[in-house]
Amino acid sequence: APGLVLASKGGSRVERVARPRERESEPSRRKASTTVASGVRGFGRLRHSELGRAGKWGAGARCAAAEESEIGGEVPNGGGAENSTEEATTSEASPSLGARLRRGRALFFTASPFDGEIVKLALPALFAVLMDPLMSMVDTAIIGRIGVNELAGTGLAGLIWATFTVALFQFLATAITPLVSGANARGDAQAVSRTICTGLWLAFSIGSLLFLLKYAGAEWFLRKVFTSSDLVVTNSMKYLDARVFSVHATLMQLVCIGAFRGLKDTRTILYTTVVANVLNCALDCLFIFQFGWGVTGAAASSSISTILACALLLLRLVKDKRLVPGDLVKPPKAQESMPVLSAGFALSSKSMVTMYTIGLASQAIAALGAASLAAHEIIKQLFFLTYIGIEPISVAGQSLVAECLGKGKAEDARRVAYRLVGLAVGVGGLV
């Protein structure tokens, strides 16, 4: 056949051109050309289906259309134009569901170029977030040696403390992380400092409000909502009386943690957490067994370690020139606070649903007596230990996605998100 294409490689075509027969008429040549073009179209459809299964959608159809234009010259309108339209439509068609699933599986469960960054951020964060519940379990074991009522009272007070500080206002860390990461990716040191100062102002304001609410309604809340016995309520109030003095440091520490995560420095958080929790355990043994302070000693040791951790993180931010002390003098404007507060509403709602469920269980068990409530406290600590097992994946996502978006790399941000979702599914299944 005239002009038949035998191969195509690297953009060049190798052709075998047969000399036209002198006795062959023009209509017969047109008929032969049309026959060859139809055959190539059939081969193109077959090749298109094979390439589609391999994930290269539309490549075969485009190849067939190009070969047809090379071969046929002018193809009669009796079928060539219609088939050409069909090939163009096929080449632009969306991939099949099976191909999409295979592509998603490749994104989620195969190695990614971002794995190194994810591990670098997530591994120190894993040890840091696991350190707190592990030390809480140590506290529970130490207080449990005092008595059942003391353990029940501490568990109830600890639930209230965790709900109205860490759970409700966790957004101070979660919302600050992407804001700091984006500003740092743009190289805007002033925006980094102002963002941290905005978070610290919000933390101090919320802490002052919680400090007043503790003295206004904590005891009423324990008696009316949890319907606990007098001994349990008394021990809970002893714990809260000593713990409330660290409420500002607890919330400001969340802001510092969010800032370091945004700066992709989770090692500093880990080192500070280790120092604070080791000090907490040492002070527990000193205050409870040596001084005989009981529940008050446990709360005092936790307060001292929290204040120390917050101070260490703030000093490191100032030393690294990430936080300018002069920015703390001027209160943040409304437009500076709104990104943190708007994100905080959604995140706090999520946390409150979780803590409300746990609170309902504690409320029901409190009516069964101090022994049941003490047992529930032990189970609750084990639950929190596994619940936060995937928190480091969230930490890596907050930092890396915001950094990619800050650099204008939306596609990289999407790939990081896909990879983190796959890791979350795998780790969640193991836990």
Short mmCIF file of N, CA and C in Angstrom, two decimals, residues 94-208:
data_model
loop_
_atom_site.label_atom_id
_atom_site.label_comp_id
_atom_site.label_asym_id
_atom_site.label_seq_id
_atom_site.Cartn_x
_atom_site.Cartn_y
_atom_site.Cartn_z
N SER A 94 -13.05 10.62 29.89
CA SER A 94 -12.49 10.46 31.24
C SER A 94 -12.05 9.02 31.43
N PRO A 95 -11.05 8.80 32.29
CA PRO A 95 -10.59 7.43 32.54
C PRO A 95 -11.67 6.62 33.24
N SER A 96 -11.58 5.33 33.08
CA SER A 96 -12.57 4.46 33.69
C SER A 96 -12.42 4.43 35.19
N LEU A 97 -13.45 3.91 35.87
CA LEU A 97 -13.42 3.84 37.33
C LEU A 97 -12.27 2.96 37.82
N GLY A 98 -12.05 1.84 37.13
CA GLY A 98 -10.96 0.96 37.54
C GLY A 98 -9.60 1.64 37.43
N ALA A 99 -9.42 2.43 36.33
CA ALA A 99 -8.15 3.14 36.17
C ALA A 99 -7.97 4.18 37.26
N ARG A 100 -9.06 4.88 37.63
CA ARG A 100 -8.97 5.86 38.71
C ARG A 100 -8.62 5.21 40.03
N LEU A 101 -9.21 4.06 40.30
CA LEU A 101 -8.91 3.36 41.55
C LEU A 101 -7.45 2.92 41.59
N ARG A 102 -6.94 2.44 40.44
CA ARG A 102 -5.53 2.04 40.41
C ARG A 102 -4.62 3.24 40.60
N ARG A 103 -5.00 4.38 40.02
CA ARG A 103 -4.19 5.58 40.18
C ARG A 103 -4.23 6.05 41.63
N GLY A 104 -5.40 6.02 42.26
CA GLY A 104 -5.50 6.41 43.67
C GLY A 104 -4.72 5.49 44.57
N ARG A 105 -4.76 4.18 44.27
CA ARG A 105 -3.99 3.22 45.06
C ARG A 105 -2.50 3.50 44.95
N ALA A 106 -2.05 3.89 43.75
CA ALA A 106 -0.64 4.21 43.58
C ALA A 106 -0.25 5.44 44.37
N LEU A 107 -1.16 6.44 44.41
CA LEU A 107 -0.86 7.66 45.17
C LEU A 107 -0.84 7.40 46.66
N PHE A 108 -1.75 6.57 47.15
CA PHE A 108 -1.90 6.37 48.58
C PHE A 108 -0.87 5.40 49.15
N PHE A 109 -0.58 4.31 48.45
CA PHE A 109 0.11 3.19 49.06
C PHE A 109 1.48 2.87 48.46
N THR A 110 1.98 3.72 47.56
CA THR A 110 3.33 3.51 47.06
C THR A 110 4.26 4.58 47.61
N ALA A 111 5.55 4.33 47.47
CA ALA A 111 6.54 5.27 48.00
C ALA A 111 6.37 6.65 47.38
N SER A 112 6.62 7.67 48.19
CA SER A 112 6.42 9.04 47.75
C SER A 112 7.71 9.82 47.98
N PRO A 113 8.00 10.82 47.14
CA PRO A 113 9.20 11.65 47.37
C PRO A 113 9.10 12.50 48.63
N PHE A 114 7.90 12.58 49.20
CA PHE A 114 7.71 13.36 50.42
C PHE A 114 7.85 12.52 51.69
N ASP A 115 8.12 11.23 51.53
CA ASP A 115 8.19 10.36 52.71
C ASP A 115 9.28 10.78 53.68
N GLY A 116 10.41 11.23 53.15
CA GLY A 116 11.50 11.67 54.03
C GLY A 116 11.09 12.83 54.92
N GLU A 117 10.42 13.83 54.33
CA GLU A 117 9.96 14.98 55.11
C GLU A 117 8.88 14.57 56.11
N ILE A 118 8.01 13.66 55.70
CA ILE A 118 6.95 13.21 56.60
C ILE A 118 7.53 12.51 57.82
N VAL A 119 8.48 11.61 57.59
CA VAL A 119 9.11 10.89 58.71
C VAL A 119 9.88 11.85 59.60
N LYS A 120 10.57 12.80 58.99
CA LYS A 120 11.35 13.77 59.76
C LYS A 120 10.49 14.58 60.71
N LEU A 121 9.27 14.89 60.28
CA LEU A 121 8.35 15.66 61.14
C LEU A 121 7.55 14.76 62.07
N ALA A 122 7.10 13.62 61.55
CA ALA A 122 6.16 12.80 62.31
C ALA A 122 6.81 12.01 63.43
N LEU A 123 8.04 11.55 63.22
CA LEU A 123 8.66 10.68 64.22
C LEU A 123 8.91 11.41 65.55
N PRO A 124 9.54 12.58 65.56
CA PRO A 124 9.66 13.29 66.84
C PRO A 124 8.30 13.68 67.42
N ALA A 125 7.35 14.04 66.54
CA ALA A 125 6.02 14.39 67.03
C ALA A 125 5.34 13.19 67.67
N LEU A 126 5.59 11.98 67.14
CA LEU A 126 5.00 10.78 67.72
C LEU A 126 5.46 10.59 69.16
N PHE A 127 6.77 10.69 69.38
CA PHE A 127 7.29 10.53 70.75
C PHE A 127 6.79 11.65 71.67
N ALA A 128 6.64 12.85 71.11
CA ALA A 128 6.18 13.97 71.93
C ALA A 128 4.73 13.78 72.37
N VAL A 129 3.86 13.39 71.43
CA VAL A 129 2.45 13.25 71.79
C VAL A 129 2.20 12.00 72.64
N LEU A 130 3.05 10.99 72.49
CA LEU A 130 2.89 9.80 73.32
C LEU A 130 3.44 10.01 74.73
N MET A 131 4.33 10.97 74.89
CA MET A 131 4.94 11.19 76.19
C MET A 131 3.91 11.64 77.23
N ASP A 132 3.00 12.53 76.81
CA ASP A 132 2.00 13.06 77.75
C ASP A 132 1.08 11.97 78.30
N PRO A 133 0.43 11.14 77.45
CA PRO A 133 -0.41 10.09 78.02
C PRO A 133 0.38 9.05 78.82
N LEU A 134 1.62 8.79 78.43
CA LEU A 134 2.42 7.85 79.20
C LEU A 134 2.70 8.39 80.60
N MET A 135 3.03 9.67 80.67
CA MET A 135 3.27 10.28 81.97
C MET A 135 1.98 10.41 82.77
N SER A 136 0.87 10.61 82.08
CA SER A 136 -0.43 10.64 82.77
C SER A 136 -0.74 9.29 83.39
N MET A 137 -0.36 8.22 82.68
CA MET A 137 -0.56 6.89 83.25
C MET A 137 0.33 6.68 84.47
N VAL A 138 1.54 7.27 84.44
CA VAL A 138 2.41 7.20 85.62
C VAL A 138 1.78 7.96 86.78
N ASP A 139 1.23 9.15 86.48
CA ASP A 139 0.52 9.91 87.51
C ASP A 139 -0.63 9.10 88.10
N THR A 140 -1.37 8.45 87.21
CA THR A 140 -2.51 7.64 87.67
C THR A 140 -2.03 6.51 88.58
N ALA A 141 -0.93 5.87 88.23
CA ALA A 141 -0.41 4.79 89.07
C ALA A 141 0.06 5.31 90.43
N ILE A 142 0.69 6.50 90.44
CA ILE A 142 1.17 7.06 91.70
C ILE A 142 0.00 7.48 92.60
N ILE A 143 -0.97 8.16 92.01
CA ILE A 143 -2.13 8.61 92.80
C ILE A 143 -2.96 7.42 93.26
N GLY A 144 -3.00 6.37 92.46
CA GLY A 144 -3.76 5.19 92.84
C GLY A 144 -3.24 4.53 94.10
N ARG A 145 -1.99 4.78 94.45
CA ARG A 145 -1.43 4.22 95.68
C ARG A 145 -1.92 4.97 96.92
N ILE A 146 -2.50 6.15 96.71
CA ILE A 146 -3.02 6.92 97.86
C ILE A 146 -4.37 6.37 98.30
N GLY A 147 -5.27 6.18 97.32
CA GLY A 147 -6.60 5.70 97.66
C GLY A 147 -7.54 5.78 96.47
N VAL A 148 -8.67 5.10 96.57
CA VAL A 148 -9.63 5.05 95.47
C VAL A 148 -10.29 6.40 95.27
N ASN A 149 -10.72 7.06 96.34
CA ASN A 149 -11.38 8.36 96.22
C ASN A 149 -10.45 9.41 95.62
N GLU A 150 -9.19 9.36 95.97
CA GLU A 150 -8.22 10.30 95.41
C GLU A 150 -8.04 10.08 93.91
N LEU A 151 -7.98 8.79 93.51
CA LEU A 151 -7.83 8.50 92.09
C LEU A 151 -9.08 8.90 91.31
N ALA A 152 -10.26 8.63 91.87
CA ALA A 152 -11.50 9.01 91.20
C ALA A 152 -11.61 10.53 91.09
N GLY A 153 -11.27 11.25 92.15
CA GLY A 153 -11.34 12.71 92.11
C GLY A 153 -10.36 13.31 91.13
N THR A 154 -9.16 12.76 91.09
CA THR A 154 -8.15 13.26 90.14
C THR A 154 -8.58 12.97 88.70
N GLY A 155 -9.14 11.79 88.47
CA GLY A 155 -9.60 11.46 87.12
C GLY A 155 -10.70 12.37 86.64
N LEU A 156 -11.64 12.68 87.53
CA LEU A 156 -12.74 13.57 87.16
C LEU A 156 -12.24 14.98 86.90
N ALA A 157 -11.37 15.48 87.78
CA ALA A 157 -10.81 16.82 87.59
C ALA A 157 -9.94 16.87 86.34
N GLY A 158 -9.20 15.80 86.08
CA GLY A 158 -8.38 15.76 84.88
C GLY A 158 -9.20 15.79 83.61
N LEU A 159 -10.38 15.14 83.64
CA LEU A 159 -11.26 15.17 82.47
C LEU A 159 -11.76 16.58 82.22
N ILE A 160 -12.17 17.27 83.28
CA ILE A 160 -12.64 18.65 83.13
C ILE A 160 -11.51 19.54 82.62
N TRP A 161 -10.32 19.35 83.18
CA TRP A 161 -9.18 20.16 82.76
C TRP A 161 -8.85 19.93 81.29
N ALA A 162 -8.81 18.68 80.88
CA ALA A 162 -8.48 18.37 79.48
C ALA A 162 -9.55 18.88 78.53
N THR A 163 -10.82 18.84 78.97
CA THR A 163 -11.90 19.29 78.10
C THR A 163 -11.86 20.79 77.89
N PHE A 164 -11.69 21.55 78.96
CA PHE A 164 -11.79 23.00 78.87
C PHE A 164 -10.46 23.69 78.60
N THR A 165 -9.41 22.95 78.39
CA THR A 165 -8.13 23.56 77.99
C THR A 165 -7.64 22.94 76.68
N VAL A 166 -7.12 21.73 76.75
CA VAL A 166 -6.48 21.13 75.58
C VAL A 166 -7.49 20.80 74.49
N ALA A 167 -8.60 20.17 74.83
CA ALA A 167 -9.56 19.75 73.80
C ALA A 167 -10.28 20.93 73.18
N LEU A 168 -10.82 21.81 74.01
CA LEU A 168 -11.62 22.92 73.50
C LEU A 168 -10.78 23.94 72.76
N PHE A 169 -9.54 24.14 73.19
CA PHE A 169 -8.71 25.18 72.59
C PHE A 169 -7.46 24.61 71.91
N GLN A 170 -7.57 23.38 71.45
CA GLN A 170 -6.49 22.77 70.67
C GLN A 170 -6.23 23.53 69.38
N PHE A 171 -7.22 24.29 68.93
CA PHE A 171 -7.05 25.05 67.69
C PHE A 171 -5.94 26.09 67.81
N LEU A 172 -5.56 26.46 69.03
CA LEU A 172 -4.45 27.39 69.18
C LEU A 172 -3.16 26.82 68.61
N ALA A 173 -3.03 25.51 68.63
CA ALA A 173 -1.88 24.87 67.98
C ALA A 173 -2.18 24.54 66.53
N THR A 174 -3.36 23.98 66.27
CA THR A 174 -3.69 23.49 64.93
C THR A 174 -3.84 24.63 63.93
N ALA A 175 -4.43 25.75 64.34
CA ALA A 175 -4.61 26.88 63.42
C ALA A 175 -3.34 27.68 63.24
N ILE A 176 -2.50 27.75 64.26
CA ILE A 176 -1.26 28.52 64.16
C ILE A 176 -0.27 27.83 63.23
N THR A 177 -0.26 26.49 63.21
CA THR A 177 0.73 25.75 62.42
C THR A 177 0.73 26.12 60.94
N PRO A 178 -0.41 26.04 60.21
CA PRO A 178 -0.36 26.38 58.79
C PRO A 178 -0.10 27.86 58.53
N LEU A 179 -0.55 28.74 59.43
CA LEU A 179 -0.30 30.17 59.24
C LEU A 179 1.19 30.48 59.34
N VAL A 180 1.85 29.90 60.34
CA VAL A 180 3.29 30.11 60.49
C VAL A 180 4.05 29.45 59.35
N SER A 181 3.63 28.25 58.95
CA SER A 181 4.30 27.54 57.87
C SER A 181 4.21 28.30 56.56
N GLY A 182 3.04 28.84 56.25
CA GLY A 182 2.88 29.60 55.01
C GLY A 182 3.72 30.86 55.01
N ALA A 183 3.73 31.59 56.14
CA ALA A 183 4.53 32.81 56.22
C ALA A 183 6.02 32.49 56.14
N ASN A 184 6.44 31.41 56.77
CA ASN A 184 7.85 31.02 56.71
C ASN A 184 8.25 30.59 55.31
N ALA A 185 7.36 29.92 54.58
CA ALA A 185 7.66 29.51 53.20
C ALA A 185 7.82 30.73 52.29
N ARG A 186 7.09 31.79 52.57
CA ARG A 186 7.22 33.03 51.79
C ARG A 186 8.42 33.85 52.22
N GLY A 187 9.08 33.48 53.33
CA GLY A 187 10.21 34.24 53.83
C GLY A 187 9.82 35.51 54.56
N ASP A 188 8.59 35.56 55.09
CA ASP A 188 8.08 36.74 55.78
C ASP A 188 8.26 36.56 57.28
N ALA A 189 9.40 36.97 57.81
CA ALA A 189 9.70 36.80 59.23
C ALA A 189 8.78 37.64 60.11
N GLN A 190 8.39 38.81 59.63
CA GLN A 190 7.51 39.67 60.41
C GLN A 190 6.14 39.03 60.59
N ALA A 191 5.62 38.40 59.51
CA ALA A 191 4.32 37.73 59.61
C ALA A 191 4.39 36.54 60.56
N VAL A 192 5.53 35.84 60.59
CA VAL A 192 5.68 34.73 61.52
C VAL A 192 5.58 35.22 62.96
N SER A 193 6.30 36.30 63.27
CA SER A 193 6.27 36.84 64.63
C SER A 193 4.89 37.35 65.01
N ARG A 194 4.23 38.06 64.09
CA ARG A 194 2.90 38.61 64.39
C ARG A 194 1.88 37.49 64.59
N THR A 195 2.01 36.40 63.82
CA THR A 195 1.08 35.27 63.98
C THR A 195 1.24 34.62 65.35
N ILE A 196 2.49 34.43 65.77
CA ILE A 196 2.73 33.84 67.09
C ILE A 196 2.21 34.75 68.19
N CYS A 197 2.44 36.06 68.05
CA CYS A 197 1.95 37.01 69.05
C CYS A 197 0.42 37.02 69.11
N THR A 198 -0.22 36.91 67.97
CA THR A 198 -1.69 36.84 67.96
C THR A 198 -2.18 35.63 68.74
N GLY A 199 -1.54 34.48 68.52
CA GLY A 199 -1.91 33.29 69.27
C GLY A 199 -1.67 33.43 70.76
N LEU A 200 -0.57 34.06 71.15
CA LEU A 200 -0.27 34.24 72.57
C LEU A 200 -1.27 35.19 73.23
N TRP A 201 -1.67 36.23 72.54
CA TRP A 201 -2.69 37.13 73.09
C TRP A 201 -4.02 36.40 73.30
N LEU A 202 -4.42 35.61 72.31
CA LEU A 202 -5.65 34.84 72.45
C LEU A 202 -5.55 33.85 73.60
N ALA A 203 -4.41 33.18 73.72
CA ALA A 203 -4.22 32.21 74.80
C ALA A 203 -4.32 32.88 76.16
N PHE A 204 -3.70 34.03 76.32
CA PHE A 204 -3.73 34.73 77.60
C PHE A 204 -5.16 35.19 77.93
N SER A 205 -5.87 35.67 76.93
CA SER A 205 -7.25 36.14 77.17
C SER A 205 -8.16 34.99 77.56
N ILE A 206 -8.06 33.88 76.83
CA ILE A 206 -8.90 32.71 77.14
C ILE A 206 -8.52 32.14 78.51
N GLY A 207 -7.24 32.12 78.82
CA GLY A 207 -6.79 31.61 80.12
C GLY A 207 -7.34 32.44 81.28
N SER A 208 -7.37 33.76 81.12
CA SER A 208 -7.93 34.62 82.17
C SER A 208 -9.41 34.33 82.39
#
